[in-house]
Amino acid sequence: MMIRATLFTFLLTASAVSAQDATSVRLGNDPWPPFVLAGDAQGTAEQLVCEALRRGAVECVIEIREWADVLDRVAGGQLDGIAAVWRTPERDEAMVFSDPYMTNRIVAVTRAADGLDIDAAGDLAGLRVALAGGYAYGEAIDGVRNDFTALEVPDAEAAIAAVHDGRADVALADELVAQDLVGPEDDRGLVTGRDVLAQRQLYFALSRDVPRAAEIVTSFNQHYALMVQDGTVNEILDVDWLATDLGGDGVMDFVLRSAASVDDLAYVADNERMYALDSDDYDDMKHFKLGESSANYHVAGAEYNSMNDAIKKGFNSTRCIINCPREIKLR
């Protein structure tokens, strides 16, 4: 992930957009809970992008519109860019893209009573699949698109509703979106698959017609890399541990959320409280074994080479996590 290189390249440099050059950008997105929310509240992607821009003295305003309208308004100059967008070659021609700042992992939502087993994109063959029109799902989904019947709808919420209504067999949605819209005990009888069918990196992008677009995007990259390191990203995503490879050296880094306490800290191997920042990190986590794999642990800006040291020194605590004499585990 480019965040790794950005962090080490720019960690000690000044922002490309200085306070005296303060500016503003008007961005657009369609409603995409929990990433983008309609109304006054900001979704997680909105918060991540606007905070990184704000740290570089750039004001961030986000308009919520239908996705097709957002694309048209960016092309027509009424909007400066998009806060949360997937990258395509066509969009590259018109927009300057940031480094990817998180990853969307696409999963299947089905009716429990149907008993469908969707382990990979190829398992969609012969099914009616609801998906958001205009979204760039990537090669994994596009490669089998001729094998299923596509029902294009405005967004993931409408796709899930189509499954509930019986108009589709499967809905495609980001895993965090699916968790937000389909609870573990969904009263509609819907279930979210655990297997990832495709992964799409998420970007912030500005129109190439925006003055100093490349400069603003560079500033965004710098400040977002620092937000990863200081635990701000965890705080916004509401996860205790962020898994990434900060140095690009093949060693996993676990970054603890800011202001966490030892009393409510989740175990680093608890997947529900850990988020892998990009697709490579996600794949690496499948094989990671706490205590058997080398890793760095970042607590309150300090780095430790063991989980026990992170807890003991970072929190001035005597609690033991792994290889403990009495197998005392922090949960």
PDB file of C-alpha atoms in Angstrom, residues 24-197:
ATOM      1  CA  SER A  24     -11.481  24.536   0.217  1.00  0.00           C
ATOM      2  CA  VAL A  25     -12.730  21.686  -1.931  1.00  0.00           C
ATOM      3  CA  ARG A  26     -16.326  20.697  -2.636  1.00  0.00           C
ATOM      4  CA  LEU A  27     -16.628  16.924  -2.875  1.00  0.00           C
ATOM      5  CA  GLY A  28     -19.520  14.651  -3.734  1.00  0.00           C
ATOM      6  CA  ASN A  29     -20.656  11.142  -2.840  1.00  0.00           C
ATOM      7  CA  ASP A  30     -23.815   9.115  -2.762  1.00  0.00           C
ATOM      8  CA  PRO A  31     -25.147   7.791   0.580  1.00  0.00           C
ATOM      9  CA  TRP A  32     -23.048   4.736   1.465  1.00  0.00           C
ATOM     10  CA  PRO A  33     -23.444   3.863   5.170  1.00  0.00           C
ATOM     11  CA  PRO A  34     -21.263   3.667   7.196  1.00  0.00           C
ATOM     12  CA  PHE A  35     -18.738   5.389   4.878  1.00  0.00           C
ATOM     13  CA  VAL A  36     -20.935   8.251   3.672  1.00  0.00           C
ATOM     14  CA  LEU A  37     -24.108   9.354   5.472  1.00  0.00           C
ATOM     15  CA  ALA A  38     -26.970  11.539   4.361  1.00  0.00           C
ATOM     16  CA  GLY A  39     -27.813  14.441   6.666  1.00  0.00           C
ATOM     17  CA  ASP A  40     -25.585  16.289   9.099  1.00  0.00           C
ATOM     18  CA  ALA A  41     -23.670  13.266  10.430  1.00  0.00           C
ATOM     19  CA  GLN A  42     -20.447  12.255   8.680  1.00  0.00           C
ATOM     20  CA  GLY A  43     -19.636   8.682   7.749  1.00  0.00           C
ATOM     21  CA  THR A  44     -16.244   7.087   8.337  1.00  0.00           C
ATOM     22  CA  ALA A  45     -14.840   7.845   4.856  1.00  0.00           C
ATOM     23  CA  GLU A  46     -16.036  11.443   5.115  1.00  0.00           C
ATOM     24  CA  GLN A  47     -14.328  11.827   8.484  1.00  0.00           C
ATOM     25  CA  LEU A  48     -11.063  10.249   7.306  1.00  0.00           C
ATOM     26  CA  VAL A  49     -10.825  12.395   4.171  1.00  0.00           C
ATOM     27  CA  CYS A  50     -11.948  15.673   5.734  1.00  0.00           C
ATOM     28  CA  GLU A  51      -9.643  15.259   8.758  1.00  0.00           C
ATOM     29  CA  ALA A  52      -6.593  14.619   6.561  1.00  0.00           C
ATOM     30  CA  LEU A  53      -7.491  17.630   4.414  1.00  0.00           C
ATOM     31  CA  ARG A  54      -8.171  19.807   7.458  1.00  0.00           C
ATOM     32  CA  ARG A  55      -4.725  19.015   8.846  1.00  0.00           C
ATOM     33  CA  GLY A  56      -3.339  20.407   5.591  1.00  0.00           C
ATOM     34  CA  ALA A  57      -5.411  23.605   5.905  1.00  0.00           C
ATOM     35  CA  VAL A  58      -7.953  22.560   3.287  1.00  0.00           C
ATOM     36  CA  GLU A  59     -11.636  22.934   4.110  1.00  0.00           C
ATOM     37  CA  CYS A  60     -13.739  19.944   3.081  1.00  0.00           C
ATOM     38  CA  VAL A  61     -17.401  20.188   2.063  1.00  0.00           C
ATOM     39  CA  ILE A  62     -19.258  17.059   0.932  1.00  0.00           C
ATOM     40  CA  GLU A  63     -22.511  17.068  -1.039  1.00  0.00           C
ATOM     41  CA  ILE A  64     -24.672  13.939  -0.946  1.00  0.00           C
ATOM     42  CA  ARG A  65     -26.229  13.107  -4.317  1.00  0.00           C
ATOM     43  CA  GLU A  66     -27.040  10.126  -6.500  1.00  0.00           C
ATOM     44  CA  TRP A  67     -23.855   8.475  -7.770  1.00  0.00           C
ATOM     45  CA  ALA A  68     -24.496   9.217 -11.451  1.00  0.00           C
ATOM     46  CA  ASP A  69     -25.141  12.858 -10.565  1.00  0.00           C
ATOM     47  CA  VAL A  70     -21.858  13.011  -8.606  1.00  0.00           C
ATOM     48  CA  LEU A  71     -19.884  11.744 -11.600  1.00  0.00           C
ATOM     49  CA  ASP A  72     -21.640  14.188 -13.939  1.00  0.00           C
ATOM     50  CA  ARG A  73     -21.032  17.156 -11.628  1.00  0.00           C
ATOM     51  CA  VAL A  74     -17.337  16.350 -11.246  1.00  0.00           C
ATOM     52  CA  ALA A  75     -17.025  16.098 -15.022  1.00  0.00           C
ATOM     53  CA  GLY A  76     -18.909  19.384 -15.426  1.00  0.00           C
ATOM     54  CA  GLY A  77     -16.912  21.300 -12.824  1.00  0.00           C
ATOM     55  CA  GLN A  78     -19.743  21.798 -10.301  1.00  0.00           C
ATOM     56  CA  LEU A  79     -17.895  19.522  -7.869  1.00  0.00           C
ATOM     57  CA  ASP A  80     -14.135  19.418  -7.264  1.00  0.00           C
ATOM     58  CA  GLY A  81     -13.883  15.713  -6.605  1.00  0.00           C
ATOM     59  CA  ILE A  82     -15.046  12.632  -4.713  1.00  0.00           C
ATOM     60  CA  ALA A  83     -14.257  11.660  -1.126  1.00  0.00           C
ATOM     61  CA  ALA A  84     -14.686   7.892  -1.516  1.00  0.00           C
ATOM     62  CA  VAL A  85     -14.207   6.394  -4.971  1.00  0.00           C
ATOM     63  CA  TRP A  86     -12.825   3.290  -6.635  1.00  0.00           C
ATOM     64  CA  ARG A  87     -10.154   3.830  -9.273  1.00  0.00           C
ATOM     65  CA  THR A  88     -10.556   2.977 -12.967  1.00  0.00           C
ATOM     66  CA  PRO A  89      -8.441   3.832 -16.039  1.00  0.00           C
ATOM     67  CA  GLU A  90     -11.220   6.092 -17.336  1.00  0.00           C
ATOM     68  CA  ARG A  91     -11.409   8.028 -14.075  1.00  0.00           C
ATOM     69  CA  ASP A  92      -7.613   8.321 -14.030  1.00  0.00           C
ATOM     70  CA  GLU A  93      -7.785  10.455 -17.155  1.00  0.00           C
ATOM     71  CA  ALA A  94     -10.035  13.033 -15.500  1.00  0.00           C
ATOM     72  CA  MET A  95      -8.981  12.957 -11.831  1.00  0.00           C
ATOM     73  CA  VAL A  96      -5.892  13.018  -9.608  1.00  0.00           C
ATOM     74  CA  PHE A  97      -6.116  10.106  -7.168  1.00  0.00           C
ATOM     75  CA  SER A  98      -4.708   9.925  -3.665  1.00  0.00           C
ATOM     76  CA  ASP A  99      -2.916   6.917  -2.304  1.00  0.00           C
ATOM     77  CA  PRO A 100      -5.527   4.327  -1.260  1.00  0.00           C
ATOM     78  CA  TYR A 101      -6.640   5.026   2.291  1.00  0.00           C
ATOM     79  CA  MET A 102      -8.604   1.866   3.050  1.00  0.00           C
ATOM     80  CA  THR A 103      -9.937  -1.250   1.322  1.00  0.00           C
ATOM     81  CA  ASN A 104     -13.483  -2.308   0.532  1.00  0.00           C
ATOM     82  CA  ARG A 105     -13.969  -6.059   0.745  1.00  0.00           C
ATOM     83  CA  ILE A 106     -17.003  -7.223  -1.221  1.00  0.00           C
ATOM     84  CA  VAL A 107     -19.155  -9.970   0.314  1.00  0.00           C
ATOM     85  CA  ALA A 108     -22.464 -11.623  -0.550  1.00  0.00           C
ATOM     86  CA  VAL A 109     -25.743 -11.028   1.292  1.00  0.00           C
ATOM     87  CA  THR A 110     -28.322 -13.787   0.836  1.00  0.00           C
ATOM     88  CA  ARG A 111     -31.447 -15.222   2.437  1.00  0.00           C
ATOM     89  CA  ALA A 112     -30.571 -17.784   5.088  1.00  0.00           C
ATOM     90  CA  ALA A 113     -33.426 -20.020   3.959  1.00  0.00           C
ATOM     91  CA  ASP A 114     -31.925 -20.339   0.475  1.00  0.00           C
ATOM     92  CA  GLY A 115     -28.774 -21.978   1.833  1.00  0.00           C
ATOM     93  CA  LEU A 116     -26.565 -20.487  -0.874  1.00  0.00           C
ATOM     94  CA  ASP A 117     -22.837 -21.084  -0.459  1.00  0.00           C
ATOM     95  CA  ILE A 118     -20.968 -18.180  -2.080  1.00  0.00           C
ATOM     96  CA  ASP A 119     -17.248 -18.759  -1.533  1.00  0.00           C
ATOM     97  CA  ALA A 120     -15.893 -16.952  -4.585  1.00  0.00           C
ATOM     98  CA  ALA A 121     -17.044 -14.722  -7.438  1.00  0.00           C
ATOM     99  CA  GLY A 122     -17.507 -17.777  -9.681  1.00  0.00           C
ATOM    100  CA  ASP A 123     -20.260 -19.039  -7.387  1.00  0.00           C
ATOM    101  CA  LEU A 124     -22.487 -16.188  -8.599  1.00  0.00           C
ATOM    102  CA  ALA A 125     -23.005 -18.026 -11.911  1.00  0.00           C
ATOM    103  CA  GLY A 126     -26.663 -18.641 -12.708  1.00  0.00           C
ATOM    104  CA  LEU A 127     -27.905 -16.352  -9.909  1.00  0.00           C
ATOM    105  CA  ARG A 128     -29.742 -13.033  -9.873  1.00  0.00           C
ATOM    106  CA  VAL A 129     -27.240 -10.585  -8.423  1.00  0.00           C
ATOM    107  CA  ALA A 130     -28.203  -7.121  -7.150  1.00  0.00           C
ATOM    108  CA  LEU A 131     -25.406  -4.554  -7.326  1.00  0.00           C
ATOM    109  CA  ALA A 132     -25.071  -0.785  -7.423  1.00  0.00           C
ATOM    110  CA  GLY A 133     -25.123   0.611 -10.957  1.00  0.00           C
ATOM    111  CA  GLY A 134     -22.047   2.624 -11.914  1.00  0.00           C
ATOM    112  CA  TYR A 135     -19.845   1.081  -9.207  1.00  0.00           C
ATOM    113  CA  ALA A 136     -16.502  -0.306 -10.399  1.00  0.00           C
ATOM    114  CA  TYR A 137     -16.462  -3.718  -8.698  1.00  0.00           C
ATOM    115  CA  GLY A 138     -13.218  -4.736 -10.379  1.00  0.00           C
ATOM    116  CA  GLU A 139     -11.893  -7.671 -12.348  1.00  0.00           C
ATOM    117  CA  ALA A 140     -13.029 -10.446  -9.997  1.00  0.00           C
ATOM    118  CA  ILE A 141     -16.696  -9.493 -10.395  1.00  0.00           C
ATOM    119  CA  ASP A 142     -16.495  -8.147 -13.947  1.00  0.00           C
ATOM    120  CA  GLY A 143     -14.857 -11.392 -15.084  1.00  0.00           C
ATOM    121  CA  VAL A 144     -17.976 -13.423 -14.239  1.00  0.00           C
ATOM    122  CA  ARG A 145     -20.597 -10.768 -14.980  1.00  0.00           C
ATOM    123  CA  ASN A 146     -21.789 -12.570 -18.117  1.00  0.00           C
ATOM    124  CA  ASP A 147     -22.445 -15.680 -16.008  1.00  0.00           C
ATOM    125  CA  PHE A 148     -25.089 -14.109 -13.744  1.00  0.00           C
ATOM    126  CA  THR A 149     -28.151 -11.932 -14.191  1.00  0.00           C
ATOM    127  CA  ALA A 150     -27.355  -8.437 -12.927  1.00  0.00           C
ATOM    128  CA  LEU A 151     -29.997  -6.276 -11.272  1.00  0.00           C
ATOM    129  CA  GLU A 152     -28.600  -2.741 -11.118  1.00  0.00           C
ATOM    130  CA  VAL A 153     -29.925  -0.633  -8.235  1.00  0.00           C
ATOM    131  CA  PRO A 154     -28.903   2.763  -6.780  1.00  0.00           C
ATOM    132  CA  ASP A 155     -26.860   1.532  -3.807  1.00  0.00           C
ATOM    133  CA  ALA A 156     -26.016  -1.352  -1.458  1.00  0.00           C
ATOM    134  CA  GLU A 157     -29.085  -0.754   0.695  1.00  0.00           C
ATOM    135  CA  ALA A 158     -31.323  -1.147  -2.357  1.00  0.00           C
ATOM    136  CA  ALA A 159     -29.400  -4.275  -3.367  1.00  0.00           C
ATOM    137  CA  ILE A 160     -30.000  -5.860   0.023  1.00  0.00           C
ATOM    138  CA  ALA A 161     -33.686  -4.857  -0.144  1.00  0.00           C
ATOM    139  CA  ALA A 162     -33.906  -6.639  -3.517  1.00  0.00           C
ATOM    140  CA  VAL A 163     -32.732  -9.870  -1.890  1.00  0.00           C
ATOM    141  CA  HIS A 164     -35.230  -9.475   0.931  1.00  0.00           C
ATOM    142  CA  ASP A 165     -38.063  -8.837  -1.574  1.00  0.00           C
ATOM    143  CA  GLY A 166     -37.128 -11.880  -3.643  1.00  0.00           C
ATOM    144  CA  ARG A 167     -36.106  -9.891  -6.730  1.00  0.00           C
ATOM    145  CA  ALA A 168     -32.495 -11.088  -6.387  1.00  0.00           C
ATOM    146  CA  ASP A 169     -30.722 -14.112  -4.942  1.00  0.00           C
ATOM    147  CA  VAL A 170     -27.569 -12.260  -3.887  1.00  0.00           C
ATOM    148  CA  ALA A 171     -26.605  -8.687  -3.068  1.00  0.00           C
ATOM    149  CA  LEU A 172     -23.002  -7.502  -3.366  1.00  0.00           C
ATOM    150  CA  ALA A 173     -21.880  -5.107  -0.626  1.00  0.00           C
ATOM    151  CA  ASP A 174     -18.792  -3.983   1.219  1.00  0.00           C
ATOM    152  CA  GLU A 175     -18.362  -6.049   4.382  1.00  0.00           C
ATOM    153  CA  LEU A 176     -18.602  -3.017   6.694  1.00  0.00           C
ATOM    154  CA  VAL A 177     -21.691  -1.790   4.833  1.00  0.00           C
ATOM    155  CA  ALA A 178     -23.221  -5.250   5.127  1.00  0.00           C
ATOM    156  CA  GLN A 179     -22.474  -5.357   8.854  1.00  0.00           C
ATOM    157  CA  ASP A 180     -24.157  -1.979   9.210  1.00  0.00           C
ATOM    158  CA  LEU A 181     -27.273  -2.983   7.246  1.00  0.00           C
ATOM    159  CA  VAL A 182     -27.558  -6.666   8.177  1.00  0.00           C
ATOM    160  CA  GLY A 183     -27.077  -7.427  11.861  1.00  0.00           C
ATOM    161  CA  PRO A 184     -25.952 -10.795  13.238  1.00  0.00           C
ATOM    162  CA  GLU A 185     -29.582 -11.629  14.084  1.00  0.00           C
ATOM    163  CA  ASP A 186     -31.325  -9.984  11.145  1.00  0.00           C
ATOM    164  CA  ASP A 187     -35.105 -10.210  11.527  1.00  0.00           C
ATOM    165  CA  ARG A 188     -35.517 -10.356   7.743  1.00  0.00           C
ATOM    166  CA  GLY A 189     -33.714 -13.690   7.547  1.00  0.00           C
ATOM    167  CA  LEU A 190     -30.714 -12.248   5.721  1.00  0.00           C
ATOM    168  CA  VAL A 191     -27.136 -13.395   6.252  1.00  0.00           C
ATOM    169  CA  THR A 192     -23.775 -11.922   5.278  1.00  0.00           C
ATOM    170  CA  GLY A 193     -21.171 -14.236   3.785  1.00  0.00           C
ATOM    171  CA  ARG A 194     -17.767 -14.465   5.473  1.00  0.00           C
ATOM    172  CA  ASP A 195     -15.817 -15.038   2.254  1.00  0.00           C
ATOM    173  CA  VAL A 196     -14.448 -12.020   0.394  1.00  0.00           C
ATOM    174  CA  LEU A 197     -15.376 -12.120  -3.288  1.00  0.00           C
TER     175      LEU A 197
END
